[in-house]
PDB file of C-alpha atoms in Angstrom:
ATOM      1  CA  UNK A   1     -22.366 -18.424 -12.057  1.00  0.00           C
ATOM      2  CA  UNK A   2     -22.170 -19.168 -15.810  1.00  0.00           C
ATOM      3  CA  UNK A   3     -20.065 -16.078 -16.739  1.00  0.00           C
ATOM      4  CA  UNK A   4     -17.435 -14.114 -14.745  1.00  0.00           C
ATOM      5  CA  UNK A   5     -18.437 -10.551 -14.192  1.00  0.00           C
ATOM      6  CA  UNK A   6     -16.575  -8.229 -11.854  1.00  0.00           C
ATOM      7  CA  UNK A   7     -19.904  -6.756 -10.601  1.00  0.00           C
ATOM      8  CA  UNK A   8     -20.969 -10.192  -9.360  1.00  0.00           C
ATOM      9  CA  UNK A   9     -18.376  -9.928  -6.800  1.00  0.00           C
ATOM     10  CA  UNK A  10     -18.903  -6.453  -5.302  1.00  0.00           C
ATOM     11  CA  UNK A  11     -19.485  -6.706  -1.642  1.00  0.00           C
ATOM     12  CA  UNK A  12     -20.605  -3.950   0.655  1.00  0.00           C
ATOM     13  CA  UNK A  13     -20.899  -3.472   4.402  1.00  0.00           C
ATOM     14  CA  UNK A  14     -21.893  -0.432   6.450  1.00  0.00           C
ATOM     15  CA  UNK A  15     -18.517   1.154   6.156  1.00  0.00           C
ATOM     16  CA  UNK A  16     -16.766  -0.693   3.262  1.00  0.00           C
ATOM     17  CA  UNK A  17     -16.876  -1.552  -0.329  1.00  0.00           C
ATOM     18  CA  UNK A  18     -14.985  -4.681  -1.343  1.00  0.00           C
ATOM     19  CA  UNK A  19     -14.385  -5.506  -4.976  1.00  0.00           C
ATOM     20  CA  UNK A  20     -11.901  -6.839  -7.527  1.00  0.00           C
ATOM     21  CA  UNK A  21      -9.596  -4.238  -9.019  1.00  0.00           C
ATOM     22  CA  UNK A  22      -9.731  -3.670 -12.704  1.00  0.00           C
ATOM     23  CA  UNK A  23      -6.501  -4.194 -14.558  1.00  0.00           C
ATOM     24  CA  UNK A  24      -6.107  -0.531 -15.335  1.00  0.00           C
ATOM     25  CA  UNK A  25      -6.014   0.084 -11.464  1.00  0.00           C
ATOM     26  CA  UNK A  26      -2.425  -1.373 -11.334  1.00  0.00           C
ATOM     27  CA  UNK A  27      -1.057   1.935 -10.136  1.00  0.00           C
ATOM     28  CA  UNK A  28      -3.402   2.125  -7.219  1.00  0.00           C
ATOM     29  CA  UNK A  29      -2.246  -1.445  -6.364  1.00  0.00           C
ATOM     30  CA  UNK A  30       1.409  -0.401  -6.540  1.00  0.00           C
ATOM     31  CA  UNK A  31       0.872   2.514  -4.225  1.00  0.00           C
ATOM     32  CA  UNK A  32      -0.802   0.376  -1.728  1.00  0.00           C
ATOM     33  CA  UNK A  33       1.943  -2.223  -1.799  1.00  0.00           C
ATOM     34  CA  UNK A  34       4.713   0.363  -1.630  1.00  0.00           C
ATOM     35  CA  UNK A  35       3.105   2.189   1.375  1.00  0.00           C
ATOM     36  CA  UNK A  36       2.776  -1.048   3.209  1.00  0.00           C
ATOM     37  CA  UNK A  37       5.981  -2.815   2.216  1.00  0.00           C
ATOM     38  CA  UNK A  38       7.558  -2.719   5.683  1.00  0.00           C
ATOM     39  CA  UNK A  39       4.074  -3.367   7.313  1.00  0.00           C
ATOM     40  CA  UNK A  40       3.415  -6.505   5.341  1.00  0.00           C
ATOM     41  CA  UNK A  41       7.169  -7.675   5.223  1.00  0.00           C
ATOM     42  CA  UNK A  42       6.950 -10.214   8.055  1.00  0.00           C
ATOM     43  CA  UNK A  43       3.754 -11.990   6.757  1.00  0.00           C
ATOM     44  CA  UNK A  44       4.459 -12.450   3.012  1.00  0.00           C
ATOM     45  CA  UNK A  45       6.975 -14.380   0.888  1.00  0.00           C
ATOM     46  CA  UNK A  46      10.018 -12.497  -0.278  1.00  0.00           C
ATOM     47  CA  UNK A  47       9.178 -10.418  -3.311  1.00  0.00           C
ATOM     48  CA  UNK A  48      10.768 -10.872  -6.622  1.00  0.00           C
ATOM     49  CA  UNK A  49      13.190  -8.132  -8.011  1.00  0.00           C
ATOM     50  CA  UNK A  50      10.548  -6.682 -10.229  1.00  0.00           C
ATOM     51  CA  UNK A  51       7.585  -7.002  -7.824  1.00  0.00           C
ATOM     52  CA  UNK A  52       7.380  -3.278  -6.942  1.00  0.00           C
ATOM     53  CA  UNK A  53       6.782  -2.168 -10.511  1.00  0.00           C
ATOM     54  CA  UNK A  54       3.631  -1.118 -12.423  1.00  0.00           C
ATOM     55  CA  UNK A  55       4.209  -3.832 -15.095  1.00  0.00           C
ATOM     56  CA  UNK A  56       4.446  -6.593 -12.548  1.00  0.00           C
ATOM     57  CA  UNK A  57       1.184  -5.454 -10.780  1.00  0.00           C
ATOM     58  CA  UNK A  58      -0.605  -5.267 -14.114  1.00  0.00           C
ATOM     59  CA  UNK A  59       0.515  -8.883 -14.867  1.00  0.00           C
ATOM     60  CA  UNK A  60      -0.521  -9.878 -11.374  1.00  0.00           C
ATOM     61  CA  UNK A  61      -4.121  -8.503 -11.900  1.00  0.00           C
ATOM     62  CA  UNK A  62      -4.443 -10.046 -15.292  1.00  0.00           C
ATOM     63  CA  UNK A  63      -3.347 -13.514 -13.775  1.00  0.00           C
ATOM     64  CA  UNK A  64      -5.791 -13.077 -10.725  1.00  0.00           C
ATOM     65  CA  UNK A  65      -8.739 -12.113 -13.173  1.00  0.00           C
ATOM     66  CA  UNK A  66      -7.991 -15.454 -15.177  1.00  0.00           C
ATOM     67  CA  UNK A  67      -7.847 -17.519 -12.043  1.00  0.00           C
ATOM     68  CA  UNK A  68     -11.110 -15.895 -10.777  1.00  0.00           C
ATOM     69  CA  UNK A  69     -12.795 -16.798 -14.080  1.00  0.00           C
ATOM     70  CA  UNK A  70     -11.998 -20.412 -13.295  1.00  0.00           C
ATOM     71  CA  UNK A  71     -12.994 -20.058  -9.676  1.00  0.00           C
ATOM     72  CA  UNK A  72      -9.525 -20.853  -8.546  1.00  0.00           C
ATOM     73  CA  UNK A  73      -8.573 -17.654  -6.785  1.00  0.00           C
ATOM     74  CA  UNK A  74     -10.135 -14.325  -5.798  1.00  0.00           C
ATOM     75  CA  UNK A  75      -8.913 -11.024  -4.347  1.00  0.00           C
ATOM     76  CA  UNK A  76     -11.264  -8.458  -2.938  1.00  0.00           C
ATOM     77  CA  UNK A  77      -9.674  -5.116  -2.326  1.00  0.00           C
ATOM     78  CA  UNK A  78     -11.060  -3.148   0.687  1.00  0.00           C
ATOM     79  CA  UNK A  79     -12.187   0.522   0.371  1.00  0.00           C
ATOM     80  CA  UNK A  80     -13.513   2.852   3.067  1.00  0.00           C
ATOM     81  CA  UNK A  81     -16.794   4.378   1.915  1.00  0.00           C
ATOM     82  CA  UNK A  82     -15.424   7.724   2.942  1.00  0.00           C
ATOM     83  CA  UNK A  83     -12.548   7.597   0.474  1.00  0.00           C
ATOM     84  CA  UNK A  84     -13.042   5.233  -2.322  1.00  0.00           C
ATOM     85  CA  UNK A  85      -9.721   6.154  -4.009  1.00  0.00           C
ATOM     86  CA  UNK A  86      -7.361   4.473  -1.608  1.00  0.00           C
ATOM     87  CA  UNK A  87      -7.089   0.683  -0.959  1.00  0.00           C
ATOM     88  CA  UNK A  88      -7.098   0.023   2.787  1.00  0.00           C
ATOM     89  CA  UNK A  89      -6.725  -3.876   2.554  1.00  0.00           C
ATOM     90  CA  UNK A  90      -7.368  -6.869   0.644  1.00  0.00           C
ATOM     91  CA  UNK A  91      -8.763 -10.445   1.288  1.00  0.00           C
ATOM     92  CA  UNK A  92      -7.448 -13.248  -0.858  1.00  0.00           C
ATOM     93  CA  UNK A  93      -9.317 -16.596  -1.346  1.00  0.00           C
ATOM     94  CA  UNK A  94      -7.153 -19.303  -2.688  1.00  0.00           C
ATOM     95  CA  UNK A  95      -7.147 -23.155  -3.160  1.00  0.00           C
ATOM     96  CA  UNK A  96     -10.903 -22.935  -4.047  1.00  0.00           C
ATOM     97  CA  UNK A  97     -12.244 -26.466  -4.348  1.00  0.00           C
ATOM     98  CA  UNK A  98     -15.970 -26.988  -5.237  1.00  0.00           C
ATOM     99  CA  UNK A  99     -17.759 -30.152  -5.149  1.00  0.00           C
ATOM    100  CA  UNK A 100     -17.084 -32.881  -2.511  1.00  0.00           C
ATOM    101  CA  UNK A 101     -14.246 -30.945  -0.885  1.00  0.00           C
ATOM    102  CA  UNK A 102     -15.975 -27.476  -0.959  1.00  0.00           C
ATOM    103  CA  UNK A 103     -13.248 -25.362   0.687  1.00  0.00           C
ATOM    104  CA  UNK A 104     -10.885 -22.590   0.268  1.00  0.00           C
ATOM    105  CA  UNK A 105      -8.049 -20.799   2.151  1.00  0.00           C
ATOM    106  CA  UNK A 106      -8.264 -17.269   3.102  1.00  0.00           C
ATOM    107  CA  UNK A 107      -5.863 -14.438   3.983  1.00  0.00           C
ATOM    108  CA  UNK A 108      -6.238 -10.748   4.839  1.00  0.00           C
ATOM    109  CA  UNK A 109      -4.015  -7.610   4.887  1.00  0.00           C
ATOM    110  CA  UNK A 110      -4.948  -4.250   6.245  1.00  0.00           C
ATOM    111  CA  UNK A 111      -3.177  -1.003   5.347  1.00  0.00           C
ATOM    112  CA  UNK A 112      -0.859   0.159   8.239  1.00  0.00           C
ATOM    113  CA  UNK A 113      -2.931   3.343   8.868  1.00  0.00           C
ATOM    114  CA  UNK A 114      -6.176   1.474   9.133  1.00  0.00           C
ATOM    115  CA  UNK A 115      -5.608  -1.323  11.664  1.00  0.00           C
ATOM    116  CA  UNK A 116      -7.422  -1.548  14.957  1.00  0.00           C
ATOM    117  CA  UNK A 117     -10.547   0.146  13.388  1.00  0.00           C
ATOM    118  CA  UNK A 118     -12.645  -3.042  13.047  1.00  0.00           C
ATOM    119  CA  UNK A 119     -12.296  -3.002   9.131  1.00  0.00           C
ATOM    120  CA  UNK A 120     -10.738  -6.459   9.023  1.00  0.00           C
ATOM    121  CA  UNK A 121     -13.647  -7.917  10.990  1.00  0.00           C
ATOM    122  CA  UNK A 122     -16.319  -6.195   9.024  1.00  0.00           C
ATOM    123  CA  UNK A 123     -14.612  -7.208   5.579  1.00  0.00           C
ATOM    124  CA  UNK A 124     -14.127 -10.750   6.635  1.00  0.00           C
ATOM    125  CA  UNK A 125     -17.640 -11.295   7.936  1.00  0.00           C
ATOM    126  CA  UNK A 126     -19.068 -10.134   4.584  1.00  0.00           C
ATOM    127  CA  UNK A 127     -16.487 -12.180   2.676  1.00  0.00           C
ATOM    128  CA  UNK A 128     -17.417 -15.263   4.779  1.00  0.00           C
ATOM    129  CA  UNK A 129     -21.124 -14.819   4.227  1.00  0.00           C
ATOM    130  CA  UNK A 130     -20.469 -14.592   0.379  1.00  0.00           C
ATOM    131  CA  UNK A 131     -18.336 -17.687   0.288  1.00  0.00           C
ATOM    132  CA  UNK A 132     -20.834 -19.748   2.280  1.00  0.00           C
ATOM    133  CA  UNK A 133     -24.022 -18.431   0.968  1.00  0.00           C
ATOM    134  CA  UNK A 134     -23.124 -17.571  -2.815  1.00  0.00           C
ATOM    135  CA  UNK A 135     -20.462 -20.186  -3.472  1.00  0.00           C
ATOM    136  CA  UNK A 136     -21.794 -22.827  -1.195  1.00  0.00           C
ATOM    137  CA  UNK A 137     -18.490 -23.545   0.405  1.00  0.00           C
ATOM    138  CA  UNK A 138     -18.371 -25.970   3.303  1.00  0.00           C
ATOM    139  CA  UNK A 139     -15.003 -24.835   5.003  1.00  0.00           C
ATOM    140  CA  UNK A 140     -12.610 -21.962   5.095  1.00  0.00           C
ATOM    141  CA  UNK A 141      -9.094 -22.419   6.170  1.00  0.00           C
ATOM    142  CA  UNK A 142      -6.646 -19.809   7.485  1.00  0.00           C
ATOM    143  CA  UNK A 143      -2.888 -20.082   8.260  1.00  0.00           C
ATOM    144  CA  UNK A 144      -1.550 -17.568  10.607  1.00  0.00           C
ATOM    145  CA  UNK A 145       2.029 -16.881  12.024  1.00  0.00           C
ATOM    146  CA  UNK A 146       1.941 -17.873  15.786  1.00  0.00           C
ATOM    147  CA  UNK A 147       3.366 -14.427  16.552  1.00  0.00           C
ATOM    148  CA  UNK A 148       0.449 -12.578  14.885  1.00  0.00           C
ATOM    149  CA  UNK A 149      -1.567 -12.629  17.990  1.00  0.00           C
ATOM    150  CA  UNK A 150      -4.090  -9.920  16.694  1.00  0.00           C
ATOM    151  CA  UNK A 151      -5.014 -12.171  13.599  1.00  0.00           C
ATOM    152  CA  UNK A 152      -5.324 -15.261  15.704  1.00  0.00           C
ATOM    153  CA  UNK A 153      -7.682 -13.431  18.100  1.00  0.00           C
ATOM    154  CA  UNK A 154      -9.710 -11.927  15.276  1.00  0.00           C
ATOM    155  CA  UNK A 155     -10.355 -15.189  13.588  1.00  0.00           C
ATOM    156  CA  UNK A 156     -11.249 -16.881  16.867  1.00  0.00           C
ATOM    157  CA  UNK A 157     -13.670 -14.185  17.391  1.00  0.00           C
ATOM    158  CA  UNK A 158     -15.206 -15.008  13.903  1.00  0.00           C
ATOM    159  CA  UNK A 159     -15.757 -18.590  14.994  1.00  0.00           C
ATOM    160  CA  UNK A 160     -12.649 -20.219  13.448  1.00  0.00           C
ATOM    161  CA  UNK A 161     -11.225 -23.174  15.490  1.00  0.00           C
ATOM    162  CA  UNK A 162      -7.544 -24.244  15.734  1.00  0.00           C
ATOM    163  CA  UNK A 163      -6.849 -27.525  13.782  1.00  0.00           C
ATOM    164  CA  UNK A 164      -3.110 -27.678  14.209  1.00  0.00           C
ATOM    165  CA  UNK A 165       0.213 -26.480  13.043  1.00  0.00           C
ATOM    166  CA  UNK A 166       1.341 -26.319   9.449  1.00  0.00           C
ATOM    167  CA  UNK A 167       5.009 -27.015   9.607  1.00  0.00           C
ATOM    168  CA  UNK A 168       7.302 -24.974   7.384  1.00  0.00           C
ATOM    169  CA  UNK A 169       4.185 -23.510   5.669  1.00  0.00           C
ATOM    170  CA  UNK A 170       5.830 -20.422   3.996  1.00  0.00           C
ATOM    171  CA  UNK A 171       9.157 -19.001   3.436  1.00  0.00           C
ATOM    172  CA  UNK A 172       9.300 -15.486   4.915  1.00  0.00           C
ATOM    173  CA  UNK A 173      12.511 -13.398   5.112  1.00  0.00           C
ATOM    174  CA  UNK A 174      14.388 -16.324   3.758  1.00  0.00           C
ATOM    175  CA  UNK A 175      13.207 -18.651   6.686  1.00  0.00           C
ATOM    176  CA  UNK A 176      10.545 -21.373   6.620  1.00  0.00           C
ATOM    177  CA  UNK A 177       7.928 -20.461   9.054  1.00  0.00           C
ATOM    178  CA  UNK A 178       5.273 -22.630  10.948  1.00  0.00           C
ATOM    179  CA  UNK A 179       1.724 -21.345  10.855  1.00  0.00           C
ATOM    180  CA  UNK A 180      -1.199 -22.171  13.028  1.00  0.00           C
ATOM    181  CA  UNK A 181      -4.131 -23.532  10.837  1.00  0.00           C
ATOM    182  CA  UNK A 182      -7.711 -22.635  11.749  1.00  0.00           C
ATOM    183  CA  UNK A 183     -10.798 -23.325   9.972  1.00  0.00           C
ATOM    184  CA  UNK A 184     -14.516 -22.376   9.953  1.00  0.00           C
ATOM    185  CA  UNK A 185     -17.272 -24.816   8.863  1.00  0.00           C
ATOM    186  CA  UNK A 186     -20.501 -23.548   7.242  1.00  0.00           C
ATOM    187  CA  UNK A 187     -23.383 -23.686   9.585  1.00  0.00           C
ATOM    188  CA  UNK A 188     -21.221 -24.461  12.673  1.00  0.00           C
ATOM    189  CA  UNK A 189     -20.793 -20.878  13.962  1.00  0.00           C
TER     190      UNK A 189
END
């Protein structure tokens, strides 16, 4: 891709739309994060003091757009086709390396009212297809807390294989947490 255009990153499944948010959608992003603050708390780094403000979310979206233009980071927000006004999850792609390494990391969060409905699997399948077919990546890596059995099971069902343990991978609730690292190799499913 020669020029970054949001529409080039629109993904669609049978039940879902996946797209980047426009910067002006910072209020929707804040609503999603406030609604899921407790739900996501044990899986994310501790937020900064101004994290739950419209200004912070606007700056975050601006930064994410800049990183996406340089193909360093991407975040798709997930919408149910029956209600395109509410974010029901997001998939982030980071540490994107093109060329000889050709890999990225991946993470997903699903809104507390939309778990156990198959939305995560459906969104991940389409995102994986895009990363392998459109970006030509060779490997996708995920790091998951050992206690997050649902996510471990989901990624294993998608063909990810355990590589090992990432010791003290992320500081959550003021404590360094180990994560299980899994990966998916393009063409190995």
